[in-house]
Amino acid sequence: MRARVALVAVAALTVLAAAGCSGDSSPLPGRPSASAGPAPTGAAAVDVSCRPRASLKPAGALPAPGRMPAGSYMAEIYKRGRLVLGTSQDTLLFSSRNPFTGKVEGFDVDMGRQIAQAIFDDPDKIQIKVIAYDKRVSSAVDGSVDLVADTMTANCARWKDVDFSSIYYEAGQKVLVAKGSKATSINDLGGKKVCSARGSTSYDNIGKVPAKPIPVARPGFGDCLVAFQQNEVDAISTDDTILVGLAAQDPYAKVVGRRFTDEPYGMAMNKQHPEFTRFVNAVLAKNRANGTWKSTYERWLGDFGPAPQPPAAEYKG
């Protein structure tokens, strides 16, 4: 039965790029990658050189749409006539391509659309640029996108290369297994093959589990789902938000266990434009207060329960 489901997934993936998901340990050009080879084993040092949840404080009230401050990056975006958003197209519920309309949509896409709304008074003045999973940091750095909203964990390692918005979603890593599996957590998968996206911190984290599951890398989580359905791997592990979307595509899969990591999502931007980061944070603050965040959650994730309180903003000046 799982093999038959796999045929459907394979067909769907022919129109999907490998992208999406949580942590991103891919480097900028010229830097070594933590995920270039086998996943690390044992405890690894965590970079605590910053407060990863703390972003730049909004600079007062938001300017009116269409009236961006002269010389600001927002004014440059307005003059161009569109906001360029980098995201994936295969992270169901967060940023995935609608097979009927062809449009990329989801919770992350709506985060970007809300920034476009604040700049243009029109959420449709946005260009969706599908970026490879391991290009999210470099896409923000090289300016090929204005903003990355792609289930991306804010951490100190990435803060060295990009600025992050305040946290807009709280996730954590879990594991997906077959419904008939007796595993109740990743700790029950010692010696079993567990798939995650190449270049992801999710992949790195599998190698740190004391039970020693075997990490298996695929270009994206859609590819992991196909490998799982074809019995090439025993499980998939990444953020619970992504696993929920994968489980929704496979009636023979289930998500088990408690979160064994914390993955606070932020939107990534080029460090050369701190005024844009402050502007994005002002939009997020407004939308937390006026109920927009809650309604966005209910639209995309409401089937999984009532909307929680949005993550509280933390600022560093």
mmCIF file of C-alpha atoms in Angstrom:
data_model
loop_
_atom_site.group_PDB
_atom_site.id
_atom_site.type_symbol
_atom_site.label_atom_id
_atom_site.label_comp_id
_atom_site.label_asym_id
_atom_site.label_seq_id
_atom_site.Cartn_x
_atom_site.Cartn_y
_atom_site.Cartn_z
ATOM 1 C CA MET A 1 0.000 0.000 0.000
ATOM 2 C CA ARG A 2 2.808 2.419 0.871
ATOM 3 C CA ALA A 3 4.420 1.681 -2.487
ATOM 4 C CA ARG A 4 1.219 2.711 -4.283
ATOM 5 C CA VAL A 5 1.116 5.951 -2.283
ATOM 6 C CA ALA A 6 4.736 6.515 -3.319
ATOM 7 C CA LEU A 7 3.752 6.564 -6.984
ATOM 8 C CA VAL A 8 1.455 9.510 -6.294
ATOM 9 C CA ALA A 9 4.196 11.328 -4.392
ATOM 10 C CA VAL A 10 6.708 10.729 -7.164
ATOM 11 C CA ALA A 11 4.312 12.189 -9.727
ATOM 12 C CA ALA A 12 3.714 15.238 -7.568
ATOM 13 C CA LEU A 13 7.407 15.784 -7.032
ATOM 14 C CA THR A 14 8.098 16.076 -10.732
ATOM 15 C CA VAL A 15 6.844 19.659 -10.510
ATOM 16 C CA LEU A 16 8.431 20.482 -7.160
ATOM 17 C CA ALA A 17 11.896 21.797 -6.436
ATOM 18 C CA ALA A 18 13.870 20.485 -3.502
ATOM 19 C CA ALA A 19 13.398 23.158 -0.864
ATOM 20 C CA GLY A 20 11.842 24.002 2.471
ATOM 21 C CA CYS A 21 12.343 23.194 6.157
ATOM 22 C CA SER A 22 13.842 24.204 9.408
ATOM 23 C CA GLY A 23 17.431 24.756 10.341
ATOM 24 C CA ASP A 24 19.903 25.453 7.574
ATOM 25 C CA SER A 25 23.514 24.522 8.230
ATOM 26 C CA SER A 26 24.565 25.190 4.651
ATOM 27 C CA PRO A 27 27.462 27.655 4.435
ATOM 28 C CA LEU A 28 28.113 30.710 2.369
ATOM 29 C CA PRO A 29 30.518 30.099 -0.530
ATOM 30 C CA GLY A 30 34.018 29.367 0.726
ATOM 31 C CA ARG A 31 32.962 28.195 4.163
ATOM 32 C CA PRO A 32 32.946 24.589 5.400
ATOM 33 C CA SER A 33 29.551 22.972 5.943
ATOM 34 C CA ALA A 34 28.561 21.021 9.020
ATOM 35 C CA SER A 35 26.439 18.853 6.780
ATOM 36 C CA ALA A 36 28.852 18.350 3.902
ATOM 37 C CA GLY A 37 29.627 14.808 5.036
ATOM 38 C CA PRO A 38 28.187 12.344 7.551
ATOM 39 C CA ALA A 39 26.170 13.860 10.353
ATOM 40 C CA PRO A 40 28.143 14.521 13.523
ATOM 41 C CA THR A 41 27.831 12.150 16.439
ATOM 42 C CA GLY A 42 27.762 12.877 20.129
ATOM 43 C CA ALA A 43 27.155 16.199 21.823
ATOM 44 C CA ALA A 44 28.068 19.262 19.815
ATOM 45 C CA ALA A 45 28.791 22.740 21.065
ATOM 46 C CA VAL A 46 25.913 25.153 20.625
ATOM 47 C CA ASP A 47 26.765 28.671 19.507
ATOM 48 C CA VAL A 48 25.542 30.920 22.308
ATOM 49 C CA SER A 49 27.381 34.027 21.165
ATOM 50 C CA CYS A 50 24.117 35.914 20.706
ATOM 51 C CA ARG A 51 20.474 36.031 21.718
ATOM 52 C CA PRO A 52 19.052 34.411 18.575
ATOM 53 C CA ARG A 53 15.470 35.441 19.343
ATOM 54 C CA ALA A 54 16.377 39.096 19.819
ATOM 55 C CA SER A 55 15.988 41.245 16.703
ATOM 56 C CA LEU A 56 16.216 44.960 15.944
ATOM 57 C CA LYS A 57 13.610 47.099 17.654
ATOM 58 C CA PRO A 58 11.038 48.850 15.409
ATOM 59 C CA ALA A 59 11.872 52.490 14.821
ATOM 60 C CA GLY A 60 8.603 54.084 15.885
ATOM 61 C CA ALA A 61 5.295 53.971 14.044
ATOM 62 C CA LEU A 62 4.996 52.344 10.643
ATOM 63 C CA PRO A 63 5.009 54.729 7.675
ATOM 64 C CA ALA A 64 1.838 54.756 5.603
ATOM 65 C CA PRO A 65 1.828 52.382 2.609
ATOM 66 C CA GLY A 66 3.301 54.138 -0.409
ATOM 67 C CA ARG A 67 5.163 56.629 1.761
ATOM 68 C CA MET A 68 8.390 54.823 2.564
ATOM 69 C CA PRO A 69 11.210 56.925 4.064
ATOM 70 C CA ALA A 70 13.508 58.411 1.413
ATOM 71 C CA GLY A 71 16.734 56.474 1.012
ATOM 72 C CA SER A 72 15.398 53.396 2.816
ATOM 73 C CA TYR A 73 15.415 49.902 1.409
ATOM 74 C CA MET A 74 11.614 49.941 1.630
ATOM 75 C CA ALA A 75 11.621 52.932 -0.753
ATOM 76 C CA GLU A 76 13.820 50.933 -3.140
ATOM 77 C CA ILE A 77 11.371 48.026 -3.031
ATOM 78 C CA TYR A 78 8.451 50.413 -3.619
ATOM 79 C CA LYS A 79 10.163 51.961 -6.632
ATOM 80 C CA ARG A 80 10.792 48.488 -8.069
ATOM 81 C CA GLY A 81 7.084 47.719 -7.739
ATOM 82 C CA ARG A 82 7.277 44.364 -5.969
ATOM 83 C CA LEU A 83 8.707 42.602 -2.910
ATOM 84 C CA VAL A 84 10.812 39.538 -3.768
ATOM 85 C CA LEU A 85 10.166 36.717 -1.305
ATOM 86 C CA GLY A 86 12.408 33.660 -1.165
ATOM 87 C CA THR A 87 10.682 30.477 -0.044
ATOM 88 C CA SER A 88 10.083 26.823 -0.912
ATOM 89 C CA GLN A 89 7.270 25.277 -2.915
ATOM 90 C CA ASP A 90 6.924 21.901 -1.217
ATOM 91 C CA THR A 91 6.406 22.653 2.482
ATOM 92 C CA LEU A 92 2.709 21.914 2.814
ATOM 93 C CA LEU A 93 0.755 24.527 4.816
ATOM 94 C CA PHE A 94 3.764 26.884 4.991
ATOM 95 C CA SER A 95 4.865 27.363 1.384
ATOM 96 C CA SER A 96 3.671 24.892 -1.219
ATOM 97 C CA ARG A 97 2.445 25.112 -4.781
ATOM 98 C CA ASN A 98 -1.323 24.791 -5.118
ATOM 99 C CA PRO A 99 -1.849 22.120 -7.823
ATOM 100 C CA PHE A 100 -5.048 23.829 -9.028
ATOM 101 C CA THR A 101 -3.905 27.461 -9.206
ATOM 102 C CA GLY A 102 -0.152 26.975 -9.608
ATOM 103 C CA LYS A 103 0.460 29.583 -6.911
ATOM 104 C CA VAL A 104 2.787 29.089 -3.954
ATOM 105 C CA GLU A 105 0.818 29.630 -0.753
ATOM 106 C CA GLY A 106 0.852 28.995 2.984
ATOM 107 C CA PHE A 107 1.639 30.497 6.365
ATOM 108 C CA ASP A 108 5.146 31.650 5.385
ATOM 109 C CA VAL A 109 3.929 33.131 2.110
ATOM 110 C CA ASP A 110 1.293 35.098 3.998
ATOM 111 C CA MET A 111 4.017 36.476 6.279
ATOM 112 C CA GLY A 112 5.678 37.869 3.150
ATOM 113 C CA ARG A 113 2.391 39.126 1.719
ATOM 114 C CA GLN A 114 1.807 41.104 4.908
ATOM 115 C CA ILE A 115 5.108 42.919 4.387
ATOM 116 C CA ALA A 116 4.069 43.715 0.798
ATOM 117 C CA GLN A 117 0.744 45.001 2.134
ATOM 118 C CA ALA A 118 2.592 47.362 4.481
ATOM 119 C CA ILE A 119 4.782 48.731 1.678
ATOM 120 C CA PHE A 120 2.309 48.919 -1.222
ATOM 121 C CA ASP A 121 -1.128 48.608 0.400
ATOM 122 C CA ASP A 122 -1.414 45.570 -1.859
ATOM 123 C CA PRO A 123 -0.375 42.048 -0.743
ATOM 124 C CA ASP A 124 -0.272 40.871 -4.354
ATOM 125 C CA LYS A 125 2.711 43.073 -5.190
ATOM 126 C CA ILE A 126 5.021 40.213 -4.345
ATOM 127 C CA GLN A 127 7.244 37.999 -6.467
ATOM 128 C CA ILE A 128 7.673 34.470 -5.126
ATOM 129 C CA LYS A 129 11.143 33.151 -5.855
ATOM 130 C CA VAL A 130 11.530 29.449 -5.120
ATOM 131 C CA ILE A 131 15.003 28.918 -3.684
ATOM 132 C CA ALA A 132 16.904 25.726 -2.978
ATOM 133 C CA TYR A 133 16.949 24.765 0.662
ATOM 134 C CA ASP A 134 20.675 25.276 0.975
ATOM 135 C CA LYS A 135 20.505 28.700 -0.712
ATOM 136 C CA ARG A 136 18.363 30.513 1.821
ATOM 137 C CA VAL A 137 21.208 32.263 3.625
ATOM 138 C CA SER A 138 23.147 33.096 0.458
ATOM 139 C CA SER A 139 19.982 34.364 -1.293
ATOM 140 C CA ALA A 140 19.486 36.942 1.458
ATOM 141 C CA VAL A 141 23.174 37.849 1.446
ATOM 142 C CA ASP A 142 23.551 38.293 -2.324
ATOM 143 C CA GLY A 143 20.344 40.325 -2.630
ATOM 144 C CA SER A 144 18.577 37.974 -5.023
ATOM 145 C CA VAL A 145 15.608 38.147 -2.637
ATOM 146 C CA ASP A 146 14.482 40.881 -0.255
ATOM 147 C CA LEU A 147 13.189 38.528 2.376
ATOM 148 C CA VAL A 148 13.335 34.802 3.159
ATOM 149 C CA ALA A 149 10.311 33.246 4.890
ATOM 150 C CA ASP A 150 10.868 29.510 4.744
ATOM 151 C CA THR A 151 10.436 27.723 8.099
ATOM 152 C CA MET A 152 13.922 28.987 8.899
ATOM 153 C CA THR A 153 15.341 28.727 12.391
ATOM 154 C CA ALA A 154 17.022 31.826 13.796
ATOM 155 C CA ASN A 155 20.292 30.890 15.481
ATOM 156 C CA CYS A 156 23.600 32.534 16.283
ATOM 157 C CA ALA A 157 25.484 30.877 13.428
ATOM 158 C CA ARG A 158 23.092 32.375 10.873
ATOM 159 C CA TRP A 159 22.935 35.744 12.597
ATOM 160 C CA LYS A 160 26.587 36.177 11.599
ATOM 161 C CA ASP A 161 25.518 36.285 7.940
ATOM 162 C CA VAL A 162 21.947 37.640 7.931
ATOM 163 C CA ASP A 163 19.557 39.606 10.086
ATOM 164 C CA PHE A 164 16.433 37.896 11.353
ATOM 165 C CA SER A 165 13.052 39.335 12.165
ATOM 166 C CA SER A 166 11.537 38.776 15.552
ATOM 167 C CA ILE A 167 10.285 35.208 15.946
ATOM 168 C CA TYR A 168 6.982 34.588 14.192
ATOM 169 C CA TYR A 169 6.522 30.849 14.825
ATOM 170 C CA GLU A 170 7.706 28.250 17.356
ATOM 171 C CA ALA A 171 8.503 24.766 16.068
ATOM 172 C CA GLY A 172 10.561 21.778 17.204
ATOM 173 C CA GLN A 173 11.993 18.585 15.752
ATOM 174 C CA LYS A 174 10.071 15.306 15.958
ATOM 175 C CA VAL A 175 10.004 12.093 13.941
ATOM 176 C CA LEU A 176 7.611 10.524 11.419
ATOM 177 C CA VAL A 177 7.271 6.737 11.262
ATOM 178 C CA ALA A 178 4.920 4.151 9.755
ATOM 179 C CA LYS A 179 1.595 3.769 11.568
ATOM 180 C CA GLY A 180 2.502 0.184 12.448
ATOM 181 C CA SER A 181 5.795 1.196 14.072
ATOM 182 C CA LYS A 182 6.228 0.684 17.817
ATOM 183 C CA ALA A 183 8.623 3.639 18.022
ATOM 184 C CA THR A 184 7.423 6.436 20.280
ATOM 185 C CA SER A 185 10.401 8.762 19.762
ATOM 186 C CA ILE A 186 13.610 9.061 17.779
ATOM 187 C CA ASN A 187 15.363 7.328 20.685
ATOM 188 C CA ASP A 188 13.621 4.102 19.646
ATOM 189 C CA LEU A 189 15.236 4.206 16.188
ATOM 190 C CA GLY A 190 18.797 3.189 17.004
ATOM 191 C CA GLY A 191 20.392 1.624 13.928
ATOM 192 C CA LYS A 192 17.414 2.611 11.748
ATOM 193 C CA LYS A 193 17.662 4.871 8.711
ATOM 194 C CA VAL A 194 16.199 8.327 9.387
ATOM 195 C CA CYS A 195 15.896 10.803 6.514
ATOM 196 C CA SER A 196 16.271 14.569 6.568
ATOM 197 C CA ALA A 197 17.119 17.301 4.078
ATOM 198 C CA ARG A 198 20.736 17.690 3.066
ATOM 199 C CA GLY A 199 22.243 20.836 4.561
ATOM 200 C CA SER A 200 19.709 21.059 7.382
ATOM 201 C CA THR A 201 20.245 21.288 11.114
ATOM 202 C CA SER A 202 17.529 18.627 11.302
ATOM 203 C CA TYR A 203 19.954 16.282 9.525
ATOM 204 C CA ASP A 204 22.761 17.302 11.883
ATOM 205 C CA ASN A 205 20.540 16.711 14.929
ATOM 206 C CA ILE A 206 19.839 13.096 13.945
ATOM 207 C CA GLY A 207 23.550 12.356 14.298
ATOM 208 C CA LYS A 208 23.514 13.730 17.855
ATOM 209 C CA VAL A 209 20.827 11.345 19.152
ATOM 210 C CA PRO A 210 22.399 8.972 21.738
ATOM 211 C CA ALA A 211 20.521 5.963 20.325
ATOM 212 C CA LYS A 212 22.532 6.399 17.085
ATOM 213 C CA PRO A 213 19.957 6.289 14.279
ATOM 214 C CA ILE A 214 21.536 6.317 10.814
ATOM 215 C CA PRO A 215 21.162 9.742 9.125
ATOM 216 C CA VAL A 216 20.160 9.656 5.463
ATOM 217 C CA ALA A 217 20.276 12.861 3.395
ATOM 218 C CA ARG A 218 17.951 13.764 0.539
ATOM 219 C CA PRO A 219 17.708 17.096 -1.333
ATOM 220 C CA GLY A 220 14.380 17.990 0.307
ATOM 221 C CA PHE A 221 11.641 16.585 2.491
ATOM 222 C CA GLY A 222 9.461 15.638 -0.454
ATOM 223 C CA ASP A 223 12.318 13.356 -1.469
ATOM 224 C CA CYS A 224 12.439 11.967 2.076
ATOM 225 C CA LEU A 225 8.740 11.174 1.873
ATOM 226 C CA VAL A 226 9.239 9.233 -1.353
ATOM 227 C CA ALA A 227 12.174 7.344 0.196
ATOM 228 C CA PHE A 228 10.019 6.537 3.228
ATOM 229 C CA GLN A 229 7.129 5.307 1.069
ATOM 230 C CA GLN A 230 9.479 3.153 -0.978
ATOM 231 C CA ASN A 231 10.884 1.602 2.230
ATOM 232 C CA GLU A 232 14.354 3.021 1.607
ATOM 233 C CA VAL A 233 14.322 4.691 5.052
ATOM 234 C CA ASP A 234 12.524 3.858 8.281
ATOM 235 C CA ALA A 235 11.597 7.372 9.364
ATOM 236 C CA ILE A 236 11.828 11.098 8.639
ATOM 237 C CA SER A 237 12.878 13.716 11.168
ATOM 238 C CA THR A 238 12.531 17.487 11.016
ATOM 239 C CA ASP A 239 10.320 20.218 12.469
ATOM 240 C CA ASP A 240 6.900 19.088 13.625
ATOM 241 C CA THR A 241 5.283 21.680 11.354
ATOM 242 C CA ILE A 242 6.803 20.061 8.275
ATOM 243 C CA LEU A 243 6.109 16.522 9.469
ATOM 244 C CA VAL A 244 2.424 17.345 9.859
ATOM 245 C CA GLY A 245 2.340 18.315 6.177
ATOM 246 C CA LEU A 246 4.129 15.105 5.181
ATOM 247 C CA ALA A 247 1.803 12.947 7.284
ATOM 248 C CA ALA A 248 -1.184 14.608 5.625
ATOM 249 C CA GLN A 249 0.100 13.189 2.324
ATOM 250 C CA ASP A 250 0.534 9.612 3.593
ATOM 251 C CA PRO A 251 -2.313 7.805 5.406
ATOM 252 C CA TYR A 252 0.153 5.162 6.589
ATOM 253 C CA ALA A 253 2.408 7.588 8.483
ATOM 254 C CA LYS A 254 2.245 9.184 11.921
ATOM 255 C CA VAL A 255 4.248 11.757 13.884
ATOM 256 C CA VAL A 256 5.452 10.565 17.295
ATOM 257 C CA GLY A 257 7.342 11.782 20.345
ATOM 258 C CA ARG A 258 7.958 15.096 21.998
ATOM 259 C CA ARG A 259 10.006 17.875 20.459
ATOM 260 C CA PHE A 260 13.687 17.231 21.036
ATOM 261 C CA THR A 261 14.859 20.604 19.705
ATOM 262 C CA ASP A 262 13.529 24.169 19.700
ATOM 263 C CA GLU A 263 13.212 25.817 16.283
ATOM 264 C CA PRO A 264 12.167 29.497 16.471
ATOM 265 C CA TYR A 265 11.331 30.740 12.973
ATOM 266 C CA GLY A 266 12.420 34.166 11.786
ATOM 267 C CA MET A 267 12.448 35.890 8.386
ATOM 268 C CA ALA A 268 15.967 36.475 7.052
ATOM 269 C CA MET A 269 17.206 39.710 5.465
ATOM 270 C CA ASN A 270 20.441 41.268 4.255
ATOM 271 C CA LYS A 271 22.464 42.858 7.063
ATOM 272 C CA GLN A 272 23.090 45.950 4.929
ATOM 273 C CA HIS A 273 19.498 47.106 5.439
ATOM 274 C CA PRO A 274 18.802 47.240 9.207
ATOM 275 C CA GLU A 275 15.992 49.739 8.591
ATOM 276 C CA PHE A 276 14.186 47.025 6.639
ATOM 277 C CA THR A 277 14.552 44.578 9.526
ATOM 278 C CA ARG A 278 13.096 47.192 11.883
ATOM 279 C CA PHE A 279 10.254 47.807 9.422
ATOM 280 C CA VAL A 280 9.460 44.071 9.173
ATOM 281 C CA ASN A 281 9.443 43.842 12.961
ATOM 282 C CA ALA A 282 7.027 46.759 13.174
ATOM 283 C CA VAL A 283 4.677 44.937 10.786
ATOM 284 C CA LEU A 284 4.932 41.753 12.861
ATOM 285 C CA ALA A 285 4.260 43.704 16.063
ATOM 286 C CA LYS A 286 1.181 45.323 14.540
ATOM 287 C CA ASN A 287 -0.132 41.994 13.299
ATOM 288 C CA ARG A 288 0.356 40.292 16.656
ATOM 289 C CA ALA A 289 -1.667 43.064 18.286
ATOM 290 C CA ASN A 290 -4.516 43.374 15.763
ATOM 291 C CA GLY A 291 -5.235 39.655 15.339
ATOM 292 C CA THR A 292 -3.701 39.216 11.873
ATOM 293 C CA TRP A 293 -1.216 36.620 13.151
ATOM 294 C CA LYS A 294 -4.042 34.671 14.779
ATOM 295 C CA SER A 295 -6.217 34.726 11.654
ATOM 296 C CA THR A 296 -3.242 33.617 9.533
ATOM 297 C CA TYR A 297 -2.644 30.699 11.894
ATOM 298 C CA GLU A 298 -6.314 29.751 11.800
ATOM 299 C CA ARG A 299 -6.354 29.856 8.004
ATOM 300 C CA TRP A 300 -3.440 27.462 7.533
ATOM 301 C CA LEU A 301 -3.042 25.546 10.782
ATOM 302 C CA GLY A 302 -6.435 25.791 12.447
ATOM 303 C CA ASP A 303 -7.241 22.122 11.768
ATOM 304 C CA PHE A 304 -4.642 21.198 14.386
ATOM 305 C CA GLY A 305 -6.248 23.126 17.213
ATOM 306 C CA PRO A 306 -6.882 26.662 18.479
ATOM 307 C CA ALA A 307 -4.323 29.323 17.658
ATOM 308 C CA PRO A 308 -1.754 29.766 20.431
ATOM 309 C CA GLN A 309 -0.478 33.128 21.505
ATOM 310 C CA PRO A 310 1.995 34.419 18.907
ATOM 311 C CA PRO A 311 5.653 34.309 19.981
ATOM 312 C CA ALA A 312 6.519 37.357 22.050
ATOM 313 C CA ALA A 313 8.952 39.720 20.366
ATOM 314 C CA GLU A 314 12.414 40.140 21.834
ATOM 315 C CA TYR A 315 14.599 43.084 20.844
ATOM 316 C CA LYS A 316 18.250 44.002 21.225
ATOM 317 C CA GLY A 317 18.208 47.701 20.509
#
